[in-house]
Amino acid sequence: MTRVPSPGVTDRAVCVIGAGLIGGSLLRAAEKAGRTIWGSCASAQTAQQAAADGFDVDTDTDAALRRAADLDALVVLAVPLPALPDLLRRVDRVAPGCRLTDAVSVKVATADAVRRYAPRARYVGGHPMAGTAESGWAAGQAGLFTDAVWVVAADDGLDRQVWADVAELAWACGARVVPAAVDEHDLAVAKISHLPHLFAAVLAAVGAAAGPGPEADALSLALAASSFADGTRVAGTRPELVLAMCEGNRDALLAAVDDALGRLGAMRGALASTGGLAATVRAGYAGRQQFLAAREAQGVRIPRTGTSFAELRDIGRRGHTLLGWT
Amino acid sequence: MTRVPSPGVTDRAVCVIGAGLIGGSLLRAAEKAGRTIWGSCASAQTAQQAAADGFDVDTDTDAALRRAADLDALVVLAVPLPALPDLLRRVDRVAPGCRLTDAVSVKVATADAVRRYAPRARYVGGHPMAGTAESGWAAGQAGLFTDAVWVVAADDGLDRQVWADVAELAWACGARVVPAAVDEHDLAVAKISHLPHLFAAVLAAVGAAAGPGPEADALSLALAASSFADGTRVAGTRPELVLAMCEGNRDALLAAVDDALGRLGAMRGALASTGGLAATVRAGYAGRQQFLAAREAQGVRIPRTGTSFAELRDIGRRGHTLLGWT
């Protein structure tokens, strides 16, 4: 994928609140891209680690937000969903009209929180879809977003200038932008991220359980090979992170769970009656092929101005990713 | 894991019927271990490929079995379950009392077929748990079984000499032996191999489906990252292989599916009512930790004679693997 500098890209300063895996990686990546960056986080220990690595990060969030207001910076909230209400009240008090985005993995609940607690912010939601099994400042890396997908909200009525700020930050970090309506984003991540986490959890529990008690089924675990290892990998994610993500997307997740339960119920019926699993296995094979084919989707470019949000949403619905301005 | 030569190991000749991924890897691994090996397979093209690589493989299965009877070799059936009845009738005709094992992924149905079609064979079932996404002779490799688990049936009444033959072949190929009753094996693989394949299929189908039609949900697939990629990986396995494996283990698989459906139903109820997923996510995290801990299980050694099948089964139930004789 060639990366040529896009015309008209600003060098807007970036203020990152939260210095865990995502916030910490964002600070590193944006600095590497030449942006003026600073941030804050709740943990004194994390702030010390970041400062020791040469980053302008401390625990004074008010000061960080005040500086963002002064410099007309883009503020990125890189905190878990449950931390948003308090943080947004602070934004509304210190930097009420700031350019605002976030890195939270659900977008409807986040947009609702912004409307409620910081209604004057010029907010365009974001979701950089990158991660590792690790978390915290030390796990962060400048290359975390390289070629990752970064969803940028594309609902009607958003601020076009801030939309461009968020897209340009994503590109500066090496990511590809997928524009999406916030509700369509939440339905999609319920299917391709949250449901996989719940399936992994159930698979791990079934595989390890010897019976109703806590004793492990040592024979089964001794026989477990790559299909079990891969299918349960994300069950090793810290439970608090999975819960914050999945519980924040309840309605969309219920739809995905019901789709899955319907398919599993039909499969169970076929297995018990005719013993045949062909419909399930062939549909899964077809889905996997569609997934692999989708990975080959071309990146596209758009003019910096003049593309409507409806057109942007269509780009995302076709599975295309934006690489920059024409 | 240190591998020291075990005392009393025979160099029994090995006749492999079937030269796909497993049979082809077995021929290569056993040859490398210094065994006299030959084989046969149904496909003239596969036989030509094997012969071109210097292996004594053709399509004359009767001749291969006759030679096994003459040399008192261990015969390994490395064919899919549906091919067993015809092949076992042939064994019963040409080499009725031979030392016999197999590499089929279900063990109750295989033992039933042997009892029915080749009742005079000295049969001890086996299941080398190794594989790749690829199949066929060309995908085979001598190192496929290195450190893999190789289940050897350990039900009362089996032939102890043939049991030792099968275990020694597994060790010669670099594998670790797990002794198990055939019904316990089938319940275990239903949980840790067959259910993961079905979950992967359902996950892939849910993720890719835009609606009732065949059109793919391009937005969802564009957002799919490592949790979806890992969770659906084995959905890319050739459907015929998955069907042969899962449909041959129907009763055990139904029990595993029902366990999973029970857990998913409880999860769905909790999500819809309180919105809480903690029980599901924490049980999954615990299961994953138990799986990772099980990987650290120590290998053990036993005397070449004097260990009962009940004691062997207990070794497997404790999650231990056999590395060789003391």
XYZ file of C-alpha atoms in Angstrom:
652
model
C 0.000 0.000 0.000
C 1.698 3.237 -1.056
C 1.461 6.196 1.257
C 1.911 9.491 -0.489
C 1.554 12.729 1.445
C -1.958 14.054 1.068
C -2.451 17.709 0.168
C -4.015 20.014 2.725
C -3.191 17.935 5.796
C -2.942 20.020 8.963
C -0.445 19.458 11.719
C -3.045 19.951 14.412
C -1.801 19.461 17.961
C -3.168 16.412 19.782
C -4.126 16.086 23.449
C -4.577 12.477 24.579
C -6.475 11.703 27.795
C -5.576 8.211 28.974
C -2.163 6.593 28.531
C -2.933 2.888 28.440
C -2.298 0.653 25.434
C -4.300 2.801 22.989
C -3.577 6.258 24.416
C 0.074 5.390 24.923
C 0.425 4.060 21.384
C -1.348 7.125 20.027
C 1.027 9.501 21.822
C 4.003 7.607 20.398
C 2.578 7.370 16.861
C 1.475 11.016 16.684
C 4.823 12.187 17.989
C 6.579 10.094 15.367
C 4.365 11.767 12.752
C 5.664 15.145 13.919
C 2.593 16.325 15.810
C 2.746 18.450 18.952
C 1.377 16.103 21.607
C 0.699 15.975 25.318
C -1.666 14.166 27.604
C -2.854 13.156 31.008
C -3.964 10.035 32.766
C -5.568 9.058 36.057
C -2.742 6.853 37.329
C 0.312 8.575 38.800
C 2.364 5.472 38.087
C 1.403 5.457 34.412
C 2.121 9.192 34.141
C 5.579 8.596 35.618
C 6.286 5.805 33.128
C 5.227 8.013 30.216
C 7.243 10.966 31.518
C 10.275 8.713 31.991
C 9.953 7.811 28.298
C 10.080 11.530 27.458
C 6.376 12.245 26.994
C 4.572 15.323 28.310
C 2.056 13.367 30.385
C 0.927 13.962 33.963
C -2.208 13.494 36.059
C -3.496 17.075 35.672
C -6.312 16.551 33.181
C -7.701 20.061 33.629
C -4.358 21.567 32.634
C -4.099 19.266 29.617
C -7.595 20.236 28.469
C -6.960 23.955 29.070
C -3.895 23.768 26.849
C -6.000 21.985 24.212
C -8.547 24.813 24.324
C -5.775 27.416 24.012
C -4.106 25.709 21.023
C -7.354 24.535 19.321
C -5.972 21.010 19.581
C -7.785 17.752 18.863
C -8.657 16.054 22.162
C -8.685 12.247 22.103
C -10.407 10.403 24.947
C -8.586 7.063 25.254
C -10.329 5.760 28.386
C -12.798 2.924 28.999
C -16.508 3.658 28.559
C -17.293 3.718 32.305
C -14.773 6.564 32.787
C -16.499 8.816 30.239
C -19.170 10.661 32.292
C -16.692 12.172 34.770
C -14.207 12.978 32.051
C -16.805 14.575 29.770
C -18.096 16.797 32.585
C -14.516 17.993 32.947
C -14.261 18.663 29.206
C -17.486 20.668 29.359
C -16.125 22.742 32.227
C -12.581 23.378 30.968
C -12.668 23.074 27.158
C -16.374 23.148 26.265
C -16.105 23.804 22.521
C -13.020 21.707 21.824
C -12.400 19.430 18.851
C -13.153 16.051 20.383
C -12.808 12.418 19.402
C -12.322 9.135 21.275
C -10.983 5.607 21.010
C -13.811 3.780 22.766
C -14.912 0.523 21.135
C -18.645 1.324 21.133
C -19.931 4.414 19.413
C -23.654 4.850 20.175
C -23.165 4.877 23.966
C -20.175 7.209 23.603
C -22.081 9.652 21.397
C -24.966 9.578 23.896
C -22.565 10.378 26.742
C -21.039 13.293 24.825
C -24.507 14.698 24.010
C -25.390 14.477 27.673
C -22.249 15.623 29.445
C -20.316 17.754 26.919
C -22.947 18.916 24.439
C -20.917 21.898 23.204
C -17.894 19.820 22.133
C -17.238 19.509 18.396
C -17.315 15.713 18.632
C -16.623 13.110 15.931
C -16.317 9.575 17.305
C -13.450 7.282 16.404
C -12.482 3.667 16.952
C -8.942 2.577 16.157
C -9.310 -1.200 15.824
C -5.946 -2.310 17.116
C -4.911 -4.103 20.229
C -2.713 -6.724 21.741
C -3.214 -9.161 24.581
C -1.220 -6.743 26.756
C -2.406 -3.483 28.218
C -0.946 -0.397 29.888
C 1.614 2.234 28.877
C 4.475 -0.251 28.606
C 2.563 -2.323 26.032
C 2.060 0.694 23.748
C 3.991 1.073 20.512
C 4.192 3.666 17.758
C 3.417 1.018 15.125
C 0.232 -0.321 16.758
C -2.039 1.363 14.194
C -0.002 0.614 11.084
C -2.471 -0.691 8.475
C -5.134 -1.114 11.173
C -8.689 0.033 10.543
C -9.727 3.262 12.273
C -13.460 3.834 12.150
C -14.503 7.496 11.998
C -18.164 8.300 12.679
C -19.949 9.601 9.570
C -23.442 10.524 10.685
C -25.205 13.516 9.171
C -24.654 16.793 10.974
C -21.129 16.186 12.267
C -18.479 18.907 12.052
C -16.619 18.462 8.745
C -13.475 20.187 9.987
C -13.198 17.904 12.993
C -14.020 14.923 10.750
C -10.957 15.819 8.684
C -8.876 16.263 11.870
C -9.751 12.765 13.065
C -9.165 11.149 9.667
C -5.821 12.922 9.349
C -4.749 11.770 12.805
C -5.624 8.191 11.844
C -3.618 8.468 8.627
C -0.714 10.102 10.472
C -0.671 7.002 12.705
C -0.534 4.724 9.649
C -4.148 3.531 9.846
C -6.824 3.135 7.167
C -10.077 5.033 7.753
C -13.486 3.359 7.493
C -16.382 5.850 7.707
C -19.535 4.465 9.351
C -22.755 5.542 11.024
C -22.406 4.956 14.759
C -25.277 2.429 14.926
C -23.916 0.459 11.955
C -20.489 0.452 13.608
C -21.942 -0.994 16.802
C -23.820 -3.750 14.953
C -20.657 -4.627 13.037
C -18.358 -4.811 16.075
C -20.980 -6.836 17.936
C -20.669 -9.444 15.165
C -16.940 -9.393 14.482
C -15.452 -8.510 17.852
C -17.813 -8.830 20.813
C -19.469 -12.099 19.761
C -16.029 -13.662 19.093
C -15.036 -12.747 22.665
C -18.167 -14.389 24.092
C -17.783 -17.479 21.892
C -14.163 -17.784 23.020
C -15.282 -17.562 26.651
C -17.945 -20.256 26.253
C -15.565 -22.502 24.305
C -12.881 -22.162 26.987
C -15.391 -22.899 29.759
C -16.826 -25.959 27.983
C -13.370 -27.317 27.182
C -11.983 -26.888 30.667
C -15.013 -28.033 32.659
C -14.902 -31.580 33.988
C -18.344 -31.246 35.550
C -20.315 -28.821 37.691
C -17.346 -28.222 40.027
C -14.228 -26.100 39.539
C -12.000 -29.100 38.730
C -10.458 -28.960 35.263
C -10.913 -31.695 32.666
C -7.215 -32.491 32.407
C -7.622 -35.110 29.662
C -9.505 -32.690 27.393
C -7.003 -29.917 28.010
C -4.115 -32.294 27.293
C -5.686 -33.053 23.895
C -6.452 -29.426 23.062
C -4.493 -28.277 20.031
C -4.566 -25.358 17.632
C -8.333 -25.251 16.979
C -8.951 -24.833 20.707
C -5.957 -22.539 21.214
C -7.080 -20.186 18.444
C -10.774 -20.389 19.273
C -10.185 -19.420 22.910
C -7.294 -16.958 22.516
C -9.282 -13.806 23.272
C -10.814 -15.464 26.345
C -7.440 -14.617 27.892
C -8.158 -10.885 27.628
C -8.560 -9.127 30.986
C -12.223 -9.664 31.952
C -12.762 -5.982 32.881
C -11.846 -4.917 29.337
C -14.168 -7.475 27.730
C -17.016 -6.550 30.055
C -16.654 -2.804 29.447
C -16.667 -3.413 25.696
C -19.486 -5.959 25.471
C -21.801 -4.562 28.132
C -21.533 -1.119 26.532
C -22.959 -2.535 23.301
C -25.900 -4.459 24.712
C -28.587 -3.934 22.073
C -26.380 -4.661 19.083
C -24.801 -7.581 20.892
C -28.195 -9.110 21.674
C -28.991 -9.092 17.948
C -25.704 -10.840 17.149
C -26.162 -13.375 19.965
C -29.685 -14.169 18.753
C -28.451 -14.680 15.205
C -25.786 -17.051 16.523
C -28.224 -18.890 18.806
C -30.637 -19.369 15.902
C -27.895 -20.910 13.786
C -26.632 -23.082 16.652
C -30.166 -24.265 17.423
C -30.742 -25.267 13.802
C -27.402 -27.052 13.819
C -28.255 -28.889 17.030
C -31.556 -30.000 15.515
C -29.891 -31.280 12.356
C -27.208 -33.120 14.325
C -29.782 -34.803 16.560
C -32.178 -35.745 13.760
C -30.343 -36.534 10.512
C -26.845 -36.223 12.016
C -25.960 -33.840 9.188
C -23.880 -30.712 9.709
C -23.333 -29.783 6.061
C -25.440 -26.597 6.126
C -23.556 -25.218 9.145
C -20.107 -26.189 7.969
C -20.589 -24.989 4.389
C -22.056 -21.628 5.488
C -19.077 -21.167 7.791
C -16.629 -22.046 5.044
C -18.328 -19.523 2.718
C -18.221 -16.836 5.426
C -14.542 -17.434 6.038
C -13.822 -17.150 2.303
C -15.776 -13.861 2.178
C -13.694 -12.597 5.106
C -10.429 -13.509 3.377
C -11.629 -11.915 0.135
C -12.614 -8.740 2.013
C -9.027 -8.392 3.219
C -8.013 -7.783 -0.371
C -10.356 -4.777 -0.645
C -8.760 -1.743 -2.268
C -8.019 1.460 -0.437
C -9.457 4.630 -1.973
C -8.916 8.379 -1.742
C -11.424 11.232 -1.636
C -11.176 15.007 -2.082
C -10.625 16.907 1.176
C -13.968 18.653 0.730
C -17.223 17.980 -1.075
C -17.916 14.362 -0.091
C -21.196 14.087 1.816
C -21.562 11.996 4.946
C -23.996 9.771 3.012
C -21.269 9.162 0.424
C -18.736 8.493 3.180
C -21.033 5.935 4.807
C -21.458 4.209 1.436
C -17.690 3.871 1.135
C -17.633 2.027 4.448
C -20.649 -0.122 3.575
C -18.871 -1.279 0.423
C -15.972 -2.392 2.624
C -13.550 0.180 1.247
C -10.965 1.944 3.361
C -9.765 5.522 2.955
C -6.016 6.007 2.609
C -5.975 9.809 2.386
C -7.104 12.792 0.358
C -6.783 12.842 -3.414
C 11.812 -31.859 26.754
C 14.734 -34.274 26.716
C 14.439 -37.352 24.561
C 16.626 -40.207 25.669
C 16.484 -43.547 23.895
C 14.132 -45.881 25.715
C 15.245 -49.424 26.466
C 13.500 -52.301 24.731
C 12.106 -50.356 21.791
C 11.513 -52.504 18.730
C 12.151 -51.440 15.186
C 8.915 -52.915 13.937
C 8.193 -52.337 10.253
C 5.289 -50.016 9.457
C 2.714 -50.281 6.659
C 0.728 -47.074 6.125
C -2.555 -47.175 4.197
C -3.411 -43.686 2.976
C -0.847 -41.082 1.950
C -2.575 -37.773 2.648
C -1.352 -35.234 5.183
C -1.273 -37.677 8.104
C -0.252 -40.850 6.250
C 2.305 -38.958 4.208
C 3.805 -37.323 7.293
C 3.872 -40.658 9.088
C 5.756 -42.333 6.241
C 8.325 -39.534 6.271
C 8.669 -39.446 10.093
C 8.933 -43.240 10.494
C 11.505 -43.445 7.711
C 13.538 -40.720 9.380
C 13.374 -42.757 12.598
C 14.952 -45.670 10.749
C 11.897 -47.880 10.378
C 11.253 -50.091 7.363
C 8.168 -48.469 5.815
C 5.887 -48.862 2.809
C 2.318 -48.032 2.003
C -0.543 -47.723 -0.409
C -3.224 -45.220 -1.232
C -6.355 -45.042 -3.367
C -5.236 -42.199 -5.610
C -2.819 -43.032 -8.447
C -1.723 -39.398 -8.524
C -0.867 -39.372 -4.807
C 1.002 -42.680 -5.169
C 3.033 -41.182 -8.021
C 3.910 -38.125 -5.925
C 5.018 -40.310 -3.015
C 7.010 -42.599 -5.299
C 8.652 -39.583 -6.947
C 9.782 -38.531 -3.450
C 11.396 -41.960 -3.038
C 8.736 -43.734 -0.971
C 7.554 -47.293 -1.551
C 3.911 -46.370 -2.116
C 1.540 -47.570 -4.829
C -2.183 -48.246 -5.211
C -2.008 -52.006 -4.540
C -3.379 -52.144 -0.993
C -3.681 -55.947 -1.021
C 0.023 -56.287 -1.755
C 0.912 -53.780 0.963
C -1.196 -55.680 3.510
C 0.196 -59.072 2.406
C 3.698 -57.776 3.010
C 2.608 -56.526 6.449
C 1.290 -59.992 7.307
C 4.538 -61.591 6.120
C 6.764 -59.227 8.144
C 4.457 -58.963 11.206
C 4.425 -55.198 10.610
C 2.235 -52.610 12.297
C -0.503 -51.512 9.871
C -1.658 -47.900 10.208
C -4.958 -46.897 8.602
C -4.593 -43.204 7.748
C -7.864 -42.728 5.848
C -11.081 -40.836 6.619
C -13.761 -42.612 8.648
C -16.099 -43.225 5.679
C -13.354 -45.208 3.895
C -12.943 -47.652 6.795
C -15.552 -50.378 6.056
C -14.141 -51.250 2.615
C -10.578 -51.050 3.851
C -11.230 -53.176 6.950
C -12.920 -55.894 4.844
C -9.721 -55.989 2.833
C -7.601 -56.250 6.003
C -9.773 -59.147 7.183
C -9.293 -60.924 3.863
C -5.547 -60.364 3.318
C -4.003 -59.823 6.776
C -6.671 -60.930 9.256
C -4.533 -61.170 12.405
C -2.282 -58.171 11.782
C -1.104 -55.597 14.278
C -3.464 -52.713 13.497
C -3.844 -49.083 14.467
C -5.281 -45.997 12.814
C -5.129 -42.214 12.702
C -8.849 -41.469 12.549
C -10.026 -38.575 14.717
C -12.911 -40.460 16.369
C -12.251 -43.645 18.254
C -15.589 -45.246 19.245
C -16.884 -45.426 15.666
C -13.506 -46.713 14.470
C -13.354 -49.429 17.122
C -16.930 -50.423 16.209
C -15.970 -50.696 12.544
C -12.938 -52.844 13.365
C -15.039 -55.165 15.551
C -17.511 -55.500 12.717
C -15.318 -55.783 9.625
C -11.920 -57.030 10.852
C -12.635 -58.740 14.175
C -9.482 -60.864 14.109
C -7.083 -57.895 13.839
C -4.935 -57.090 16.873
C -6.250 -53.529 16.970
C -5.248 -50.634 19.236
C -6.703 -47.297 18.118
C -4.598 -44.183 17.774
C -5.134 -40.502 17.108
C -2.129 -38.341 16.294
C -3.448 -34.832 17.007
C -1.553 -32.855 14.425
C -2.671 -31.079 11.339
C -2.310 -28.049 9.167
C -4.765 -26.096 7.055
C -3.335 -27.959 4.054
C -3.997 -31.542 3.055
C -2.577 -34.174 0.680
C 0.820 -35.809 0.212
C 2.590 -32.570 -0.666
C 1.540 -30.969 2.644
C 3.070 -33.798 4.675
C 6.264 -33.326 6.639
C 8.468 -35.506 8.821
C 8.203 -33.017 11.683
C 4.394 -32.845 11.788
C 4.165 -34.927 14.970
C 7.055 -33.351 16.860
C 5.773 -32.657 20.397
C 2.206 -33.289 19.232
C -0.147 -35.386 21.332
C -0.813 -38.908 20.029
C -3.714 -40.583 21.802
C -3.409 -44.364 22.148
C -6.540 -46.283 23.167
C -6.225 -47.812 26.640
C -9.383 -49.838 27.181
C -9.239 -53.086 29.123
C -8.596 -56.174 27.045
C -6.420 -54.649 24.340
C -3.279 -56.393 23.112
C -0.356 -55.138 25.227
C 2.246 -55.951 22.577
C 0.419 -53.920 19.957
C -0.150 -51.171 22.522
C 3.632 -50.920 22.897
C 4.035 -50.978 19.093
C 1.699 -48.011 18.677
C 3.250 -46.022 21.541
C 6.740 -46.667 20.186
C 5.711 -45.534 16.704
C 4.314 -42.317 18.207
C 7.553 -41.721 20.139
C 9.633 -42.542 17.062
C 7.707 -39.761 15.271
C 8.518 -37.301 18.080
C 5.029 -37.286 19.625
C 3.896 -37.519 23.245
C 1.484 -40.341 24.070
C -1.771 -39.773 25.981
C -3.530 -43.036 26.943
C -7.341 -42.791 27.013
C -10.477 -44.914 26.924
C -12.050 -44.548 23.487
C -15.296 -43.050 24.825
C -13.422 -40.524 26.970
C -11.309 -39.622 23.951
C -14.410 -38.933 21.887
C -15.978 -36.729 24.579
C -12.724 -34.800 24.901
C -12.232 -34.172 21.178
C -15.892 -33.175 20.865
C -15.164 -30.395 23.351
C -11.723 -29.259 22.275
C -11.738 -29.921 18.531
C -15.172 -30.560 17.024
C -17.064 -27.866 18.938
C -14.355 -25.284 18.077
C -14.881 -26.139 14.401
C -18.645 -25.628 14.685
C -18.262 -22.404 16.678
C -15.847 -21.111 14.055
C -18.365 -21.933 11.328
C -21.229 -20.148 13.091
C -19.029 -17.148 13.897
C -17.908 -16.856 10.281
C -21.486 -17.127 9.029
C -22.815 -14.516 11.480
C -19.964 -12.118 10.718
C -20.251 -12.356 6.962
C -24.048 -12.335 6.663
C -25.643 -9.012 5.710
C -29.127 -10.513 5.896
C -31.017 -13.550 4.693
C -29.426 -13.388 1.208
C -25.951 -14.441 0.070
C -24.633 -10.849 0.004
C -21.706 -10.253 2.365
C -21.732 -7.593 5.089
C -18.768 -5.684 3.691
C -18.649 -3.127 6.521
C -18.454 -5.825 9.195
C -15.810 -7.750 7.292
C -13.780 -4.561 6.804
C -13.771 -4.073 10.582
C -12.936 -7.702 11.389
C -9.561 -7.972 13.086
C -7.646 -10.587 15.031
C -10.468 -11.779 17.329
C -12.563 -12.655 14.259
C -9.597 -13.955 12.279
C -8.561 -16.332 15.069
C -12.097 -17.317 16.016
C -12.962 -18.335 12.442
C -9.613 -19.776 11.290
C -10.656 -23.427 11.302
C -13.853 -22.544 9.401
C -11.478 -22.444 6.427
C -10.820 -26.185 6.709
C -12.156 -28.250 3.787
C -15.834 -28.913 4.653
C -15.578 -32.634 3.802
C -12.867 -33.115 6.438
C -14.847 -31.269 9.124
C -18.018 -33.181 8.286
C -16.297 -36.588 8.382
C -14.775 -35.714 11.757
C -17.824 -34.146 13.446
C -20.538 -36.387 12.025
C -18.541 -39.448 13.067
C -18.687 -38.289 16.687
C -22.370 -37.451 16.906
C -23.262 -38.573 20.451
C -20.279 -36.982 22.153
C -20.669 -33.868 20.022
C -24.326 -33.498 20.989
C -23.294 -33.473 24.658
C -20.710 -30.759 24.003
C -23.149 -28.708 21.903
C -25.783 -28.928 24.625
C -23.297 -27.796 27.258
C -22.383 -24.839 25.058
C -26.022 -23.999 24.278
C -26.859 -24.070 27.986
C -24.080 -21.605 28.737
C -24.998 -19.375 25.780
C -28.650 -19.390 26.796
C -27.786 -18.350 30.344
C -25.542 -15.636 28.945
C -28.282 -14.386 26.621
C -30.680 -14.216 29.564
C -28.235 -12.271 31.698
C -27.444 -9.843 28.875
C -31.137 -9.201 28.194
C -32.131 -8.819 31.838
C -29.360 -7.264 33.928
C -27.032 -6.615 30.997
C -24.284 -8.404 32.924
C -21.825 -10.781 31.273
C -19.422 -11.231 34.173
C -20.248 -14.901 34.843
C -19.630 -15.848 31.206
C -16.504 -13.797 30.749
C -14.912 -14.817 34.056
C -15.614 -18.538 33.484
C -14.031 -18.226 30.055
C -10.991 -16.453 31.447
C -10.589 -19.183 34.089
C -10.916 -21.898 31.426
C -8.297 -20.259 29.258
C -5.910 -20.028 32.225
C -6.490 -23.733 32.978
C -5.705 -24.526 29.354
C -2.462 -22.540 29.459
C -1.505 -24.173 32.763
C -2.216 -27.628 31.300
C 0.343 -26.960 28.576
C 3.006 -26.943 31.263
C 2.087 -30.486 32.372
C 5.080 -32.731 32.878
C 5.833 -35.702 30.682
C 6.292 -39.019 32.471
C 7.800 -42.435 31.740
C 6.511 -45.897 32.597
C 8.083 -49.374 32.621
C 7.655 -51.285 29.362
C 5.569 -53.919 31.159
C 3.457 -54.109 34.261
C 1.335 -50.955 33.961
C -2.363 -51.838 33.780
C -4.737 -50.208 31.315
C -6.570 -48.683 34.295
C -3.300 -47.072 35.399
C -2.626 -45.899 31.850
C -6.072 -44.285 31.634
C -5.418 -42.499 34.936
C -2.229 -41.024 33.517
C -4.259 -39.515 30.686
C -7.029 -38.318 32.990
C -4.461 -36.437 35.044
C -3.378 -34.667 31.847
C 0.056 -36.285 31.797
C 1.796 -37.344 28.617
C 4.077 -40.347 28.168
C 7.524 -39.654 26.747
C 8.802 -43.236 26.638
C 9.695 -46.235 28.745
C 11.704 -45.894 31.961
